[in-house]
Amino acid sequence: MSVLAIVGGRVHSAGAERQATVLVNTETGLIDDVVDADSLPEVDRTLDASGCVVLPGFVDLHSHLRQPGNEAAETIETGSRAAALGGYTAVVAMPNTNPCMDSAAVISEVLAAGRTALCEIKPSAAITIGREGETLAPMAEMMDLGVRMFTDDGTGVQDDQLMRRALEYASSLEPGDGTQIVLSQHCEVDALSHPGVMHEGAWSAKLGLAGQPSEAEELMVMRDIALARLTKMNVHLQHLSTAGSVEMVRQAKAAGIPVTAEATPHHFCLTDAACASYDPVFKVHPPLRTESDVAAIRQGLADGTIDAVATDHAPHTPDSKERPFDEAPPGMLGLETAFALAATELGLPLERLVDLFSTTPARIAGLSDRHGGPVESGRAANFTVINLDQTWTVSGEDLASLAVNTPFEGRTVQGKVRHTVLNGEPVVVDSKAAR
Ligand code: DOR
């Protein structure tokens, strides 16, 4: 057996932390043992983790990897490299590709490209054909290929009856492997949000830009909570951005309705005031909101109302992002900065961050058998090694993503990924991608 040892770190596992060495069998890709720091057996390779914590690898429920169709902005390979550098060992790829991920053929293509990626690529699939909101996609055959999350992300399913039917149909699907199907919603009522390009409020009025009211999101959150109650089917609410949405999810959970929710770093770090620069790097859907919304998202992350931090990593080419604010596409990079922003900004205990970045998203994505579990003997060796004290400054040019559209350019954050191990292979070593 060939053994990789991660030495000198504090292994954070199931709420406890101890100074220990993680021994990985690189042939099976499993953790062989976690042993006391002073008892290092003979090994083939060591990685230094001194000053670092060893955490279960992160799982992103929401990444746009752009392949197939827009490989100038990102590819599965470059997106997965960005993910690994951000501490992720698995990423759920969103289906708004070209062609759309709405058929077994396109899902198979994404899975094939994902086989050589630097993290596990878990495709989601569209709820409706072409994400056009009219005809249900062939969910069963995509489930058979491993899809567990269905979403029309980029848009929400507008038609109430179709959404009800999608949930009813999905509730009849049984993966048979202990995981569950979830319908994931981009909550936005188009009739209210169009033609808005930022949050509707004092700043949009001042800047003369068309606004999207909070109610455009909240009405769909309200509807989908009602439909989850009606159909008893799991609904995951993507990128919550308003205080009203957080409160509705809080009440739905208290009532036992099967909803989960995610929030993005940009929605807990930035406000609509950033749009005053007219820089399209701050354009995103749903839009950046107000300070009280940011406070509510932070509270929701702290108290468990929001289950996961998701990146909504949305690379766009410089050409497209350099257009005027109202013409540029919405979206921001997220994978390489998400954990550091959360660690720097949220003031949450490490245990809660592990829940938000790893344990709970792994469960929602149906990946708990190999991601998000404790760093212990017998588990898949999917973990990340982070120096929580190291500060660094975000620079789009330095990111591994093909695109550079980070809204956090120049921001100093604390928490740097030193190594990431995927199925026993070190894919990030000393903060550099190994391939
Ligand atoms: O800002 C966004 N960008 N929101 C979305 O829902 C889609 C995403 C994209 O694909 O660029």
Coordinates of C-alpha atoms and ligand atoms in Angstrom, one line a residue:
M1 CA 0.0 0.0 0.0
S2 CA 1.2 3.5 -0.9
V3 CA 0.7 5.9 2.0
L4 CA 0.3 9.7 2.1
A5 CA 0.6 11.4 5.5
I6 CA -0.8 14.8 6.4
V7 CA 1.3 15.8 9.3
G8 CA 1.3 18.5 11.9
G9 CA -2.3 19.7 11.6
R10 CA -5.3 19.8 13.9
V11 CA -7.8 17.3 12.6
H12 CA -11.3 18.6 13.0
S13 CA -13.7 15.8 13.0
A14 CA -17.3 15.4 14.2
G15 CA -17.0 18.5 16.4
A16 CA -13.8 17.6 18.1
E17 CA -10.3 18.8 17.2
R18 CA -7.0 17.0 17.9
Q19 CA -3.4 17.2 16.8
A20 CA -3.0 14.2 14.6
T21 CA -1.6 12.7 11.4
V22 CA -4.0 11.6 8.7
L23 CA -2.8 8.5 6.8
V24 CA -4.2 8.0 3.4
N25 CA -4.1 4.8 1.3
T26 CA -3.5 6.4 -2.1
E27 CA -4.4 3.1 -3.9
T28 CA -7.9 2.8 -2.5
G29 CA -8.4 6.6 -2.0
L30 CA -9.5 5.9 1.6
I31 CA -8.4 7.3 4.9
D32 CA -6.4 4.4 6.4
D33 CA -6.1 5.9 9.9
V34 CA -5.9 9.0 12.0
V35 CA -3.1 8.6 14.5
D36 CA -1.5 10.5 17.3
A37 CA 0.9 13.2 16.1
D38 CA 3.9 11.6 17.6
S39 CA 3.5 8.1 16.0
L40 CA 4.4 8.5 12.4
P41 CA 4.8 5.2 10.6
E42 CA 6.8 4.8 7.4
V43 CA 5.1 6.6 4.6
D44 CA 5.7 7.3 0.9
R45 CA 4.8 11.0 0.9
T46 CA 4.1 13.7 3.5
L47 CA 2.3 17.0 3.3
D48 CA 2.9 19.6 6.0
A49 CA -0.2 20.8 7.8
S50 CA 1.4 22.6 10.6
G51 CA -0.6 25.7 11.7
C52 CA -3.6 24.3 9.8
V53 CA -6.9 22.5 10.4
V54 CA -7.9 19.4 8.4
L55 CA -11.5 19.7 7.5
P56 CA -13.9 17.5 5.4
G57 CA -13.8 18.8 1.8
F58 CA -16.4 21.4 0.9
V59 CA -19.4 20.8 -1.3
D60 CA -20.8 23.6 -3.5
L61 CA -24.5 23.2 -4.3
H62 CA -24.3 25.9 -7.0
S63 CA -21.6 26.4 -9.6
H64 CA -21.9 27.4 -13.2
L65 CA -19.1 25.6 -15.0
R66 CA -20.2 26.7 -18.5
Q67 CA -19.3 23.5 -20.3
P68 CA -20.8 22.6 -22.7
G69 CA -21.2 25.8 -24.7
N70 CA -19.3 28.7 -23.1
E71 CA -15.8 27.3 -22.6
A72 CA -14.3 30.8 -23.1
A73 CA -15.7 31.7 -19.7
E74 CA -14.9 28.5 -17.8
T75 CA -14.5 24.7 -18.4
I76 CA -15.2 21.8 -16.1
E77 CA -11.4 21.5 -15.7
T78 CA -10.7 25.2 -14.9
G79 CA -13.8 25.4 -12.7
S80 CA -12.8 22.3 -10.8
R81 CA -9.3 23.7 -10.3
A82 CA -10.8 26.9 -8.8
A83 CA -13.0 24.7 -6.6
A84 CA -10.1 22.6 -5.3
L85 CA -8.1 25.7 -4.6
G86 CA -11.1 26.9 -2.6
G87 CA -11.2 23.7 -0.5
Y88 CA -14.0 22.0 -2.4
T89 CA -14.0 18.3 -3.2
A90 CA -17.4 18.3 -4.9
V91 CA -19.4 20.7 -6.9
V92 CA -22.9 20.6 -8.2
A93 CA -22.9 21.9 -11.8
M94 CA -25.8 24.1 -12.8
P95 CA -27.7 23.1 -16.0
N96 CA -27.8 26.5 -17.8
T97 CA -25.2 25.3 -20.4
N98 CA -25.6 25.3 -24.1
P99 CA -27.0 22.8 -24.9
C100 CA -28.9 22.8 -21.6
M101 CA -28.4 19.8 -19.2
D102 CA -31.9 18.5 -19.8
S103 CA -31.2 15.1 -21.3
A104 CA -29.3 12.0 -20.6
A105 CA -26.9 12.7 -23.5
V106 CA -25.8 16.1 -22.1
I107 CA -25.6 14.8 -18.5
S108 CA -23.4 11.9 -19.8
E109 CA -21.1 14.4 -21.6
V110 CA -20.7 16.5 -18.3
L111 CA -20.0 13.3 -16.3
A112 CA -17.4 12.2 -18.8
A113 CA -15.6 15.6 -18.7
G114 CA -15.8 15.5 -14.9
R115 CA -13.9 12.2 -14.6
T116 CA -10.5 14.0 -14.9
A117 CA -11.6 17.1 -12.9
L118 CA -9.9 18.2 -9.7
C119 CA -13.1 17.7 -7.7
E120 CA -16.1 15.5 -8.1
I121 CA -18.5 17.0 -10.6
K122 CA -22.1 16.2 -9.7
P123 CA -24.4 17.5 -12.5
S124 CA -27.8 18.9 -11.6
A125 CA -30.3 18.8 -14.4
A126 CA -33.1 21.1 -15.7
I127 CA -36.6 20.7 -14.4
T128 CA -38.0 21.7 -17.8
I129 CA -36.8 21.2 -21.3
G130 CA -34.4 24.0 -22.3
R131 CA -35.2 25.6 -18.9
E132 CA -38.1 27.1 -20.8
G133 CA -40.7 26.4 -18.1
E134 CA -43.1 24.5 -20.4
T135 CA -42.4 20.8 -20.6
L136 CA -41.0 18.6 -17.9
A137 CA -37.5 17.2 -18.7
P138 CA -36.9 13.4 -18.6
M139 CA -36.0 13.4 -14.9
A140 CA -36.1 9.6 -14.4
E141 CA -33.4 8.9 -17.0
M142 CA -31.2 11.6 -15.6
M143 CA -31.7 10.3 -12.1
D144 CA -30.5 6.9 -13.4
L145 CA -27.2 8.6 -14.3
G146 CA -26.8 10.0 -10.8
V147 CA -28.6 13.3 -10.9
R148 CA -30.2 14.1 -7.6
M149 CA -30.9 17.9 -7.9
F150 CA -33.2 19.4 -10.5
T151 CA -33.3 23.1 -11.2
D152 CA -34.0 25.6 -13.9
D153 CA -31.5 27.9 -12.3
G154 CA -30.9 31.2 -14.0
T155 CA -34.7 31.4 -14.0
G156 CA -37.4 30.1 -11.7
V157 CA -40.2 27.9 -12.8
Q158 CA -42.9 30.5 -13.3
D159 CA -45.9 28.3 -13.9
D160 CA -47.5 27.3 -10.5
Q161 CA -49.2 24.2 -11.9
L162 CA -46.1 23.0 -13.7
M163 CA -44.1 23.4 -10.5
R164 CA -46.7 21.4 -8.7
R165 CA -46.5 18.7 -11.3
A166 CA -42.7 18.6 -11.2
L167 CA -42.8 18.2 -7.5
E168 CA -45.4 15.4 -7.7
Y169 CA -43.5 13.6 -10.4
A170 CA -40.2 14.0 -8.5
S171 CA -41.8 12.6 -5.3
S172 CA -42.4 9.3 -7.2
L173 CA -38.7 9.0 -8.2
E174 CA -36.7 6.7 -5.9
P175 CA -32.9 6.7 -6.4
G176 CA -32.7 3.5 -4.3
D177 CA -29.3 4.3 -2.8
G178 CA -30.5 6.1 0.3
T179 CA -30.3 9.5 -1.3
Q180 CA -33.2 11.8 -2.2
I181 CA -34.3 13.8 -5.1
V182 CA -34.5 17.6 -4.5
L183 CA -36.0 20.3 -6.6
S184 CA -33.9 23.4 -6.3
Q185 CA -35.4 26.8 -7.2
H186 CA -34.1 30.1 -8.4
C187 CA -36.8 32.2 -6.8
E188 CA -37.7 35.1 -9.1
V189 CA -41.1 36.0 -10.5
D190 CA -40.1 37.4 -13.9
A191 CA -43.1 39.6 -14.3
L192 CA -41.9 41.5 -11.2
S193 CA -38.2 41.5 -11.7
H194 CA -38.1 42.4 -15.4
P195 CA -36.5 44.6 -16.7
G196 CA -34.7 45.3 -13.4
V197 CA -30.9 45.1 -13.3
M198 CA -30.3 45.7 -9.5
H199 CA -32.2 45.7 -6.3
E200 CA -35.2 48.2 -6.3
G201 CA -34.7 50.7 -3.6
A202 CA -33.0 54.0 -2.7
W203 CA -29.8 53.1 -4.7
S204 CA -31.6 52.1 -7.9
A205 CA -33.6 55.4 -7.8
K206 CA -30.5 57.4 -7.3
L207 CA -28.5 55.6 -10.0
G208 CA -31.4 55.6 -12.5
L209 CA -31.2 51.9 -13.0
A210 CA -34.3 49.7 -13.2
G211 CA -34.9 47.7 -10.0
Q212 CA -36.0 44.3 -9.0
P213 CA -38.2 44.4 -5.8
S214 CA -37.5 42.0 -3.0
E215 CA -41.1 40.7 -3.6
A216 CA -40.0 39.2 -6.9
E217 CA -38.0 36.7 -4.9
E218 CA -40.3 36.5 -1.9
L219 CA -43.5 35.6 -3.8
M220 CA -41.8 32.5 -5.3
V221 CA -40.3 31.5 -1.9
M222 CA -43.8 31.8 -0.5
R223 CA -45.3 29.7 -3.4
D224 CA -42.6 27.0 -3.2
I225 CA -43.0 26.6 0.5
A226 CA -46.7 26.2 -0.1
L227 CA -46.1 23.6 -2.8
A228 CA -43.6 21.7 -0.6
R229 CA -46.2 21.5 2.1
L230 CA -48.8 20.4 -0.5
T231 CA -46.7 17.7 -2.2
K232 CA -44.5 16.8 0.8
M233 CA -41.6 17.0 -1.6
N234 CA -38.1 18.5 -0.8
V235 CA -37.6 22.0 -2.1
H236 CA -34.2 23.7 -1.9
L237 CA -34.3 27.5 -2.2
Q238 CA -31.3 28.9 -3.9
H239 CA -29.3 32.0 -3.1
L240 CA -31.7 33.7 -0.6
S241 CA -31.2 37.4 -0.7
T242 CA -33.9 39.1 1.3
A243 CA -34.8 39.3 5.0
G244 CA -38.4 38.3 4.1
S245 CA -37.2 35.1 2.4
V246 CA -35.2 34.2 5.5
E247 CA -38.1 34.7 7.8
M248 CA -40.5 32.6 5.6
V249 CA -38.0 29.7 5.5
R250 CA -37.6 30.0 9.3
Q251 CA -41.3 29.7 9.8
A252 CA -41.6 26.9 7.2
K253 CA -39.0 24.8 9.0
A254 CA -40.7 25.4 12.3
A255 CA -43.9 24.0 10.7
G256 CA -42.0 20.9 9.5
I257 CA -42.2 21.7 5.8
P258 CA -39.4 20.0 3.9
V259 CA -37.4 23.0 2.7
T260 CA -33.7 23.8 2.7
A261 CA -32.0 27.0 1.7
E262 CA -28.6 28.3 0.7
A263 CA -27.0 31.8 0.7
T264 CA -24.0 33.1 -1.2
P265 CA -21.0 35.0 0.1
H266 CA -21.9 38.0 -2.1
H267 CA -25.3 38.2 -0.4
F268 CA -23.8 38.2 3.1
C269 CA -20.8 40.5 2.3
L270 CA -22.0 43.2 -0.2
T271 CA -25.0 45.6 -0.5
D272 CA -26.6 47.4 -3.4
A273 CA -24.5 50.4 -2.6
A274 CA -21.7 48.6 -4.5
C275 CA -23.7 49.3 -7.7
A276 CA -23.0 53.0 -7.4
S277 CA -19.8 52.4 -9.3
Y278 CA -21.9 51.2 -12.3
D279 CA -19.3 48.4 -12.5
P280 CA -21.1 45.3 -13.9
V281 CA -18.9 43.1 -11.7
F282 CA -21.5 43.9 -9.0
K283 CA -24.5 42.8 -11.2
V284 CA -25.9 39.5 -10.1
H285 CA -29.3 37.7 -9.9
P286 CA -30.8 37.9 -7.4
P287 CA -29.3 41.3 -6.9
L288 CA -27.2 42.6 -4.0
R289 CA -29.7 43.9 -1.4
T290 CA -29.7 46.3 1.6
E291 CA -27.8 46.2 4.9
S292 CA -30.8 44.8 6.7
D293 CA -31.1 42.0 4.2
V294 CA -27.4 41.2 4.7
A295 CA -27.9 41.2 8.5
A296 CA -30.9 38.8 8.1
I297 CA -28.9 36.4 5.8
R298 CA -26.1 36.4 8.4
Q299 CA -28.6 35.6 11.2
G300 CA -30.1 32.8 9.1
L301 CA -26.7 31.3 8.6
A302 CA -26.0 31.5 12.3
D303 CA -29.2 30.1 13.6
G304 CA -29.6 27.2 11.1
T305 CA -32.5 28.7 9.0
I306 CA -30.0 28.7 6.1
D307 CA -28.5 25.3 5.6
A308 CA -25.6 25.9 3.3
V309 CA -23.2 28.5 1.9
A310 CA -23.3 28.1 -1.9
T311 CA -21.2 30.1 -4.3
D312 CA -23.3 30.7 -7.4
H313 CA -19.9 30.8 -9.1
A314 CA -20.8 32.5 -12.4
P315 CA -17.8 33.1 -14.6
H316 CA -18.3 35.5 -17.5
T317 CA -15.7 36.6 -20.2
P318 CA -14.2 40.0 -19.7
D319 CA -15.8 41.1 -23.0
S320 CA -19.3 40.4 -21.8
K321 CA -18.7 41.9 -18.3
E322 CA -17.2 45.1 -19.8
R323 CA -20.6 46.1 -21.3
P324 CA -22.7 48.8 -19.7
F325 CA -24.4 47.7 -16.4
D326 CA -27.8 47.2 -17.9
E327 CA -26.5 45.1 -20.8
A328 CA -23.8 42.9 -19.0
P329 CA -24.7 39.4 -17.9
P330 CA -25.4 38.9 -14.2
G331 CA -23.0 36.7 -12.1
M332 CA -19.8 36.7 -10.0
L333 CA -16.9 34.3 -9.3
G334 CA -17.1 32.5 -6.0
L335 CA -15.3 29.2 -5.6
E336 CA -11.9 30.4 -4.6
T337 CA -13.0 33.1 -2.1
A338 CA -16.2 31.6 -0.5
F339 CA -14.6 30.0 2.6
A340 CA -12.2 32.8 3.4
L341 CA -15.0 35.4 3.1
A342 CA -17.2 33.3 5.5
A343 CA -14.4 32.7 7.9
T344 CA -13.5 36.4 7.9
E345 CA -17.0 38.0 7.9
L346 CA -19.4 35.7 9.7
G347 CA -17.9 35.3 13.1
L348 CA -19.2 31.7 13.4
P349 CA -17.6 28.8 15.2
L350 CA -15.6 26.5 12.9
E351 CA -18.0 23.7 13.6
R352 CA -20.9 25.8 12.1
L353 CA -18.8 26.6 9.0
V354 CA -18.1 22.9 8.5
D355 CA -21.8 22.3 8.6
L356 CA -22.5 25.1 6.1
F357 CA -19.7 24.3 3.7
S358 CA -19.5 20.5 3.9
T359 CA -21.8 18.3 6.0
T360 CA -25.1 19.7 5.1
P361 CA -24.5 20.5 1.4
A362 CA -23.1 17.0 1.0
R363 CA -26.4 15.6 2.4
I364 CA -28.6 17.8 0.2
A365 CA -26.5 16.9 -2.9
G366 CA -26.8 13.2 -2.1
L367 CA -23.0 12.9 -1.6
S368 CA -22.7 12.0 2.1
D369 CA -21.3 8.6 1.4
R370 CA -18.0 10.2 0.2
H371 CA -18.0 13.9 1.1
G372 CA -18.8 16.0 4.1
G373 CA -18.2 13.2 6.6
P374 CA -15.8 13.1 9.5
V375 CA -12.1 12.8 8.7
E376 CA -11.7 9.3 10.0
S377 CA -10.5 5.8 9.2
G378 CA -12.5 4.1 6.4
R379 CA -14.0 7.3 4.8
A380 CA -13.1 8.5 1.3
A381 CA -10.0 10.7 1.5
N382 CA -11.8 13.9 0.5
F383 CA -10.5 16.7 2.8
T384 CA -8.9 20.1 2.8
V385 CA -6.1 21.6 4.9
I386 CA -6.5 25.3 5.8
N387 CA -4.4 27.9 7.5
L388 CA -7.1 29.9 9.3
D389 CA -4.6 32.6 10.3
Q390 CA -3.2 33.3 6.9
T391 CA -4.4 36.5 5.3
W392 CA -4.3 37.1 1.5
T393 CA -5.6 39.6 -0.9
V394 CA -8.1 38.7 -3.6
S395 CA -7.0 39.3 -7.2
G396 CA -9.1 38.2 -10.2
E397 CA -5.9 37.7 -12.3
D398 CA -4.5 35.3 -9.7
L399 CA -7.6 33.1 -9.6
A400 CA -7.5 29.8 -11.4
S401 CA -10.9 30.4 -13.0
L402 CA -10.7 31.4 -16.6
A403 CA -12.8 34.5 -15.9
V404 CA -11.8 37.4 -13.6
N405 CA -15.2 38.7 -12.5
T406 CA -14.7 38.7 -8.7
P407 CA -16.5 41.5 -6.8
F408 CA -13.9 41.1 -4.1
E409 CA -10.9 42.4 -6.0
G410 CA -8.4 43.9 -3.6
R411 CA -10.2 42.7 -0.4
T412 CA -8.0 41.1 2.3
V413 CA -9.4 38.0 3.7
Q414 CA -8.3 35.4 6.3
G415 CA -8.1 31.7 5.7
K416 CA -6.1 30.1 3.0
V417 CA -6.4 26.6 1.6
R418 CA -2.9 24.9 1.7
H419 CA -3.8 21.4 0.4
T420 CA -6.9 19.6 -0.9
V421 CA -7.0 15.9 -1.2
L422 CA -9.5 14.2 -3.6
N423 CA -10.0 10.5 -3.3
G424 CA -6.5 10.2 -1.9
E425 CA -4.9 12.4 -4.6
P426 CA -3.4 15.7 -3.5
V427 CA -4.9 18.0 -6.1
V428 CA -3.8 21.2 -4.3
V429 CA -0.4 21.3 -2.6
D430 CA 1.0 24.3 -0.9
S431 CA -1.8 26.5 -2.2
K432 CA -1.1 25.5 -5.9
A433 CA -3.1 23.2 -8.1
A434 CA -1.1 20.0 -8.6
R435 CA -2.3 19.6 -12.2
Ligands
DOR1 O1 -26.2 36.1 -11.4 C1 -26.5 35.0 -11.9 N1 -25.7 34.4 -12.8 N2 -27.6 34.4 -11.5 C2 -28.1 33.3 -12.1 O2 -29.1 32.8 -11.7 C3 -27.4 32.8 -13.2 C4 -26.0 33.1 -13.2 C5 -25.2 32.8 -14.5 O3 -25.5 31.7 -15.1 O4 -24.4 33.6 -14.9

